[in-house]
Amino acid sequence: MKIKLIILFTFCFAAIGYSQQMPDSLKAKYDKAKTDEDKGECLIKYLSSIPMTDSNNVKNTLELSSWFKQHHDNVGADYADVLIAGLILVKKSDNAAALKICFDVLPHFENRKDNFGIYKTYNVITAAYFAARSYEEAAKYDKMALALMPDTSEAQKLSISKAYNGIGCIYGESGQADSGLVYAQKAVNMDVEFKNIPQLAVSISTLAENYIAAGQYDIALPFLKKSYGYYLTHQAKKNDYLLSYLMNDFAQVFLATQQYDSAVYYAHKALEISMPFDYKDQSMRSYECLYKSFEATKHEDSLNRYFRLAMITKDSLFNIEKTKSIEALGFREQLRQQELTTEKLKAEEERRQNIQYALIALGIVGFITLFLIFSRTLVANERLISFFGILGLLIVFEFINLFIHPWLARFTHESPVLMLLALVLIASLLIPLHHQLEHWIKGKMIDKNKAIRLAAAKKTIEQLEKPQNQ
């Protein structure tokens, strides 16, 4: 039912979009973009300039998608779909729908060799799997995104920092603190190096989350306070989702250290931030912290209330139907990737075969050339000519056999009788041609041999006559 409502919601906005125009400022920059990657960056910068708290962000993204599709701009439409998946569906916890869009769009970017589009799609896939708690898949796609980012510019290094932070966050959530601390520390180091305070606020909190996963709460708490300080002093841009995440981190630390009043306080603060935006994953974290805190303090009414809310939210996020849908999408994408790998191997094998065919053809041409050179400079008898003629015939026949064998096998269904008949037919065409060519060459060779012998005889006579003249 939820997916149907989202589709209807998207359709309604799409209908509005047909009457809308792309903003002139965006259209001018988009039209000037020389490559598909430049167009994608242009769109993402435009939508990133709109505050995430602004409801127009959803509306503008949907209208852009509709506008591009109306004007048959596949590049823009693909980028808009990825943005819809990331900015709308993942935020609304509809991870299966987000993954379906991404897996549908990904081959388009791959066919156009648009690495930036592939990178952004991997980012959204990572976010969707992370929200669905498929941490292994999330880490895999985040690492694939990281591999696409060369550290040749400061902007790209900042993207690498975000990738490190993402992998660190994934490992922290999955309880693999040792690995998570390595990546989180890399992100912190890069953010400090480039003095990127907004991103540092995020990477420091990720470092803290890994210390929480390792049970080192006394180390985690100062990092959480440092991260929150950046938001309070406006050094980091306000982001409601990240703030609700951070409040839940505080609540998790205080719950683990049995400071239940503080845990309840921060869980409520997280709910105040997440509820208006329907961040279900963070609401669930808050409900879980609240019911565990009230369970420890023997508040049965509050315990039952928040336990029910936690279970309802958890079921809406991770019910069996959604889990199976996500697993099916992932399986289909694995099959597609395997097919791509097989096709690449097949293409590489065909390329090697083509090179070998070219070398064989070159060898045949070289053989004929050497034979002609040999025939022009030396006296050749008929037996030698016949030998080389038969050798050349065999080489040509085998070359043709190698070249047409795959096609011949498919055409005859690898029937030995039919393949033999086909080869006999080819030989029956080559033999008369060989005889005519050999006859022609022999005639030429006889004339050339006579000319060579006559020239040699004249030279000998001239040398014999020289002493008598002297």
Short mmCIF file of N, CA and C in Angstrom, two decimals, residues 154-250:
data_model
loop_
_atom_site.label_atom_id
_atom_site.label_comp_id
_atom_site.label_asym_id
_atom_site.label_seq_id
_atom_site.Cartn_x
_atom_site.Cartn_y
_atom_site.Cartn_z
N GLU A 154 41.25 18.56 -4.57
CA GLU A 154 40.78 18.73 -3.19
C GLU A 154 39.32 18.29 -3.06
N ALA A 155 38.49 18.61 -4.07
CA ALA A 155 37.08 18.22 -4.04
C ALA A 155 36.92 16.71 -4.00
N GLN A 156 37.75 16.03 -4.79
CA GLN A 156 37.67 14.57 -4.81
C GLN A 156 38.16 13.97 -3.49
N LYS A 157 39.15 14.61 -2.88
CA LYS A 157 39.63 14.12 -1.59
C LYS A 157 38.55 14.28 -0.52
N LEU A 158 37.74 15.34 -0.62
CA LEU A 158 36.64 15.50 0.32
C LEU A 158 35.60 14.40 0.13
N SER A 159 35.39 14.00 -1.11
CA SER A 159 34.47 12.89 -1.38
C SER A 159 35.03 11.59 -0.83
N ILE A 160 36.35 11.44 -0.91
CA ILE A 160 36.99 10.24 -0.34
C ILE A 160 36.79 10.23 1.17
N SER A 161 36.89 11.39 1.80
CA SER A 161 36.67 11.48 3.24
C SER A 161 35.26 11.02 3.59
N LYS A 162 34.27 11.43 2.79
CA LYS A 162 32.89 11.02 3.04
C LYS A 162 32.74 9.51 2.89
N ALA A 163 33.44 8.95 1.90
CA ALA A 163 33.38 7.50 1.69
C ALA A 163 33.99 6.76 2.88
N TYR A 164 35.14 7.24 3.35
CA TYR A 164 35.75 6.64 4.54
C TYR A 164 34.80 6.70 5.73
N ASN A 165 34.16 7.86 5.90
CA ASN A 165 33.22 8.03 7.00
C ASN A 165 32.06 7.05 6.88
N GLY A 166 31.56 6.90 5.65
CA GLY A 166 30.44 5.98 5.44
C GLY A 166 30.80 4.55 5.79
N ILE A 167 31.99 4.11 5.36
CA ILE A 167 32.41 2.75 5.67
C ILE A 167 32.60 2.59 7.18
N GLY A 168 33.17 3.62 7.82
CA GLY A 168 33.33 3.57 9.27
C GLY A 168 32.00 3.47 9.99
N CYS A 169 31.01 4.21 9.49
CA CYS A 169 29.67 4.18 10.09
C CYS A 169 29.03 2.80 9.93
N ILE A 170 29.19 2.22 8.76
CA ILE A 170 28.63 0.89 8.50
C ILE A 170 29.23 -0.14 9.44
N TYR A 171 30.55 -0.12 9.57
CA TYR A 171 31.21 -1.09 10.45
C TYR A 171 30.81 -0.86 11.92
N GLY A 172 30.64 0.41 12.28
CA GLY A 172 30.23 0.70 13.65
C GLY A 172 28.84 0.15 13.95
N GLU A 173 27.90 0.35 13.02
CA GLU A 173 26.54 -0.13 13.21
C GLU A 173 26.48 -1.66 13.23
N SER A 174 27.38 -2.29 12.48
CA SER A 174 27.36 -3.76 12.40
C SER A 174 28.19 -4.40 13.51
N GLY A 175 28.74 -3.57 14.42
CA GLY A 175 29.49 -4.10 15.56
C GLY A 175 30.92 -4.47 15.26
N GLN A 176 31.44 -4.06 14.10
CA GLN A 176 32.84 -4.36 13.74
C GLN A 176 33.69 -3.12 14.03
N ALA A 177 33.83 -2.83 15.33
CA ALA A 177 34.46 -1.58 15.75
C ALA A 177 35.92 -1.48 15.31
N ASP A 178 36.65 -2.57 15.33
CA ASP A 178 38.07 -2.52 14.96
C ASP A 178 38.25 -1.98 13.53
N SER A 179 37.46 -2.51 12.60
CA SER A 179 37.53 -2.03 11.22
C SER A 179 36.95 -0.63 11.10
N GLY A 180 35.86 -0.37 11.82
CA GLY A 180 35.22 0.94 11.75
C GLY A 180 36.11 2.05 12.24
N LEU A 181 36.87 1.81 13.29
CA LEU A 181 37.77 2.84 13.83
C LEU A 181 38.85 3.23 12.81
N VAL A 182 39.31 2.26 12.04
CA VAL A 182 40.35 2.55 11.03
C VAL A 182 39.82 3.54 10.00
N TYR A 183 38.63 3.26 9.46
CA TYR A 183 38.07 4.13 8.42
C TYR A 183 37.60 5.47 8.98
N ALA A 184 37.01 5.44 10.18
CA ALA A 184 36.57 6.69 10.79
C ALA A 184 37.75 7.62 11.07
N GLN A 185 38.86 7.05 11.54
CA GLN A 185 40.05 7.86 11.82
C GLN A 185 40.63 8.45 10.54
N LYS A 186 40.58 7.67 9.45
CA LYS A 186 41.03 8.20 8.15
C LYS A 186 40.19 9.41 7.75
N ALA A 187 38.88 9.31 7.95
CA ALA A 187 37.99 10.42 7.60
C ALA A 187 38.29 11.65 8.45
N VAL A 188 38.48 11.44 9.75
CA VAL A 188 38.79 12.56 10.66
C VAL A 188 40.10 13.22 10.24
N ASN A 189 41.11 12.42 9.94
CA ASN A 189 42.42 12.97 9.56
C ASN A 189 42.31 13.84 8.30
N MET A 190 41.56 13.37 7.30
CA MET A 190 41.41 14.14 6.07
C MET A 190 40.61 15.42 6.30
N ASP A 191 39.56 15.35 7.14
CA ASP A 191 38.76 16.54 7.42
C ASP A 191 39.55 17.59 8.20
N VAL A 192 40.40 17.12 9.10
CA VAL A 192 41.27 18.04 9.83
C VAL A 192 42.28 18.67 8.88
N GLU A 193 42.86 17.86 8.00
CA GLU A 193 43.86 18.36 7.04
C GLU A 193 43.28 19.47 6.16
N PHE A 194 42.04 19.28 5.69
CA PHE A 194 41.43 20.26 4.80
C PHE A 194 40.56 21.27 5.54
N LYS A 195 40.57 21.20 6.88
CA LYS A 195 39.81 22.13 7.72
C LYS A 195 38.34 22.18 7.30
N ASN A 196 37.80 21.01 7.03
CA ASN A 196 36.41 20.89 6.61
C ASN A 196 35.54 20.63 7.85
N ILE A 197 35.20 21.71 8.56
CA ILE A 197 34.51 21.58 9.84
C ILE A 197 33.13 20.93 9.70
N PRO A 198 32.32 21.29 8.69
CA PRO A 198 31.01 20.62 8.58
C PRO A 198 31.13 19.10 8.46
N GLN A 199 32.08 18.63 7.66
CA GLN A 199 32.26 17.19 7.52
C GLN A 199 32.94 16.59 8.75
N LEU A 200 33.79 17.39 9.40
CA LEU A 200 34.47 16.92 10.62
C LEU A 200 33.45 16.63 11.71
N ALA A 201 32.39 17.42 11.78
CA ALA A 201 31.33 17.18 12.77
C ALA A 201 30.74 15.78 12.58
N VAL A 202 30.65 15.35 11.33
CA VAL A 202 30.08 14.03 11.04
C VAL A 202 31.09 12.92 11.33
N SER A 203 32.33 13.11 10.86
CA SER A 203 33.33 12.04 11.01
C SER A 203 33.71 11.82 12.47
N ILE A 204 33.70 12.90 13.28
CA ILE A 204 33.99 12.74 14.71
C ILE A 204 32.89 11.93 15.39
N SER A 205 31.64 12.19 14.99
CA SER A 205 30.54 11.41 15.58
C SER A 205 30.63 9.94 15.16
N THR A 206 31.09 9.69 13.92
CA THR A 206 31.27 8.30 13.47
C THR A 206 32.37 7.62 14.28
N LEU A 207 33.43 8.36 14.58
CA LEU A 207 34.49 7.82 15.43
C LEU A 207 33.93 7.46 16.80
N ALA A 208 33.07 8.34 17.32
CA ALA A 208 32.45 8.08 18.62
C ALA A 208 31.57 6.84 18.58
N GLU A 209 30.84 6.68 17.49
CA GLU A 209 29.94 5.52 17.36
C GLU A 209 30.71 4.20 17.36
N ASN A 210 31.89 4.22 16.80
CA ASN A 210 32.71 3.00 16.83
C ASN A 210 33.26 2.72 18.22
N TYR A 211 33.55 3.77 18.97
CA TYR A 211 33.95 3.56 20.37
C TYR A 211 32.76 3.05 21.18
N ILE A 212 31.55 3.50 20.83
CA ILE A 212 30.35 2.97 21.49
C ILE A 212 30.22 1.48 21.18
N ALA A 213 30.42 1.12 19.90
CA ALA A 213 30.32 -0.29 19.50
C ALA A 213 31.37 -1.14 20.22
N ALA A 214 32.51 -0.51 20.54
CA ALA A 214 33.57 -1.24 21.26
C ALA A 214 33.37 -1.23 22.77
N GLY A 215 32.31 -0.54 23.24
CA GLY A 215 32.02 -0.47 24.67
C GLY A 215 32.88 0.53 25.42
N GLN A 216 33.58 1.42 24.70
CA GLN A 216 34.46 2.41 25.34
C GLN A 216 33.71 3.75 25.42
N TYR A 217 32.73 3.82 26.32
CA TYR A 217 31.82 4.97 26.38
C TYR A 217 32.51 6.23 26.89
N ASP A 218 33.49 6.05 27.76
CA ASP A 218 34.19 7.22 28.30
C ASP A 218 34.99 7.94 27.22
N ILE A 219 35.42 7.21 26.19
CA ILE A 219 36.13 7.84 25.07
C ILE A 219 35.13 8.41 24.07
N ALA A 220 34.01 7.72 23.90
CA ALA A 220 33.02 8.14 22.91
C ALA A 220 32.36 9.47 23.27
N LEU A 221 32.06 9.68 24.55
CA LEU A 221 31.29 10.85 24.96
C LEU A 221 31.95 12.18 24.60
N PRO A 222 33.26 12.37 24.85
CA PRO A 222 33.88 13.65 24.45
C PRO A 222 33.81 13.92 22.95
N PHE A 223 33.91 12.87 22.15
CA PHE A 223 33.80 13.06 20.70
C PHE A 223 32.38 13.49 20.32
N LEU A 224 31.36 12.92 20.97
CA LEU A 224 29.98 13.31 20.69
C LEU A 224 29.76 14.78 21.06
N LYS A 225 30.31 15.18 22.21
CA LYS A 225 30.17 16.58 22.63
C LYS A 225 30.87 17.53 21.66
N LYS A 226 32.03 17.11 21.17
CA LYS A 226 32.76 17.93 20.19
C LYS A 226 31.94 18.09 18.92
N SER A 227 31.36 17.00 18.44
CA SER A 227 30.55 17.05 17.23
C SER A 227 29.34 17.96 17.43
N TYR A 228 28.66 17.82 18.55
CA TYR A 228 27.48 18.65 18.83
C TYR A 228 27.86 20.12 18.95
N GLY A 229 29.05 20.38 19.46
CA GLY A 229 29.52 21.76 19.58
C GLY A 229 29.62 22.46 18.23
N TYR A 230 30.02 21.75 17.21
CA TYR A 230 30.11 22.34 15.87
C TYR A 230 28.73 22.78 15.36
N TYR A 231 27.70 22.00 15.69
CA TYR A 231 26.35 22.39 15.27
C TYR A 231 25.84 23.57 16.10
N LEU A 232 26.12 23.57 17.40
CA LEU A 232 25.65 24.66 18.26
C LEU A 232 26.28 26.00 17.88
N THR A 233 27.55 25.96 17.47
CA THR A 233 28.25 27.20 17.09
C THR A 233 28.07 27.54 15.62
N HIS A 234 27.23 26.75 14.94
CA HIS A 234 26.93 26.97 13.51
C HIS A 234 28.16 26.83 12.61
N GLN A 235 29.20 26.17 13.12
CA GLN A 235 30.34 25.86 12.25
C GLN A 235 30.00 24.73 11.28
N ALA A 236 29.05 23.91 11.71
CA ALA A 236 28.53 22.85 10.84
C ALA A 236 27.09 23.19 10.49
N LYS A 237 26.74 22.98 9.23
CA LYS A 237 25.40 23.29 8.75
C LYS A 237 24.38 22.38 9.42
N LYS A 238 23.26 22.96 9.83
CA LYS A 238 22.23 22.17 10.51
C LYS A 238 21.67 21.12 9.55
N ASN A 239 21.59 19.89 10.05
CA ASN A 239 21.02 18.78 9.29
C ASN A 239 20.18 17.97 10.26
N ASP A 240 18.88 18.00 10.07
CA ASP A 240 17.97 17.40 11.04
C ASP A 240 18.21 15.90 11.22
N TYR A 241 18.49 15.22 10.13
CA TYR A 241 18.71 13.77 10.24
C TYR A 241 19.96 13.49 11.07
N LEU A 242 21.07 14.21 10.75
CA LEU A 242 22.31 13.97 11.49
C LEU A 242 22.17 14.37 12.96
N LEU A 243 21.40 15.42 13.24
CA LEU A 243 21.20 15.83 14.62
C LEU A 243 20.39 14.79 15.41
N SER A 244 19.36 14.24 14.77
CA SER A 244 18.59 13.20 15.46
C SER A 244 19.45 11.97 15.68
N TYR A 245 20.30 11.67 14.72
CA TYR A 245 21.24 10.54 14.86
C TYR A 245 22.17 10.79 16.05
N LEU A 246 22.68 12.03 16.13
CA LEU A 246 23.63 12.37 17.20
C LEU A 246 22.96 12.31 18.57
N MET A 247 21.71 12.81 18.66
CA MET A 247 20.99 12.75 19.94
C MET A 247 20.79 11.30 20.38
N ASN A 248 20.49 10.43 19.43
CA ASN A 248 20.35 9.02 19.77
C ASN A 248 21.68 8.40 20.20
N ASP A 249 22.78 8.89 19.63
CA ASP A 249 24.10 8.42 20.09
C ASP A 249 24.32 8.79 21.56
N PHE A 250 23.98 10.04 21.93
CA PHE A 250 24.07 10.44 23.34
C PHE A 250 23.20 9.52 24.20
#
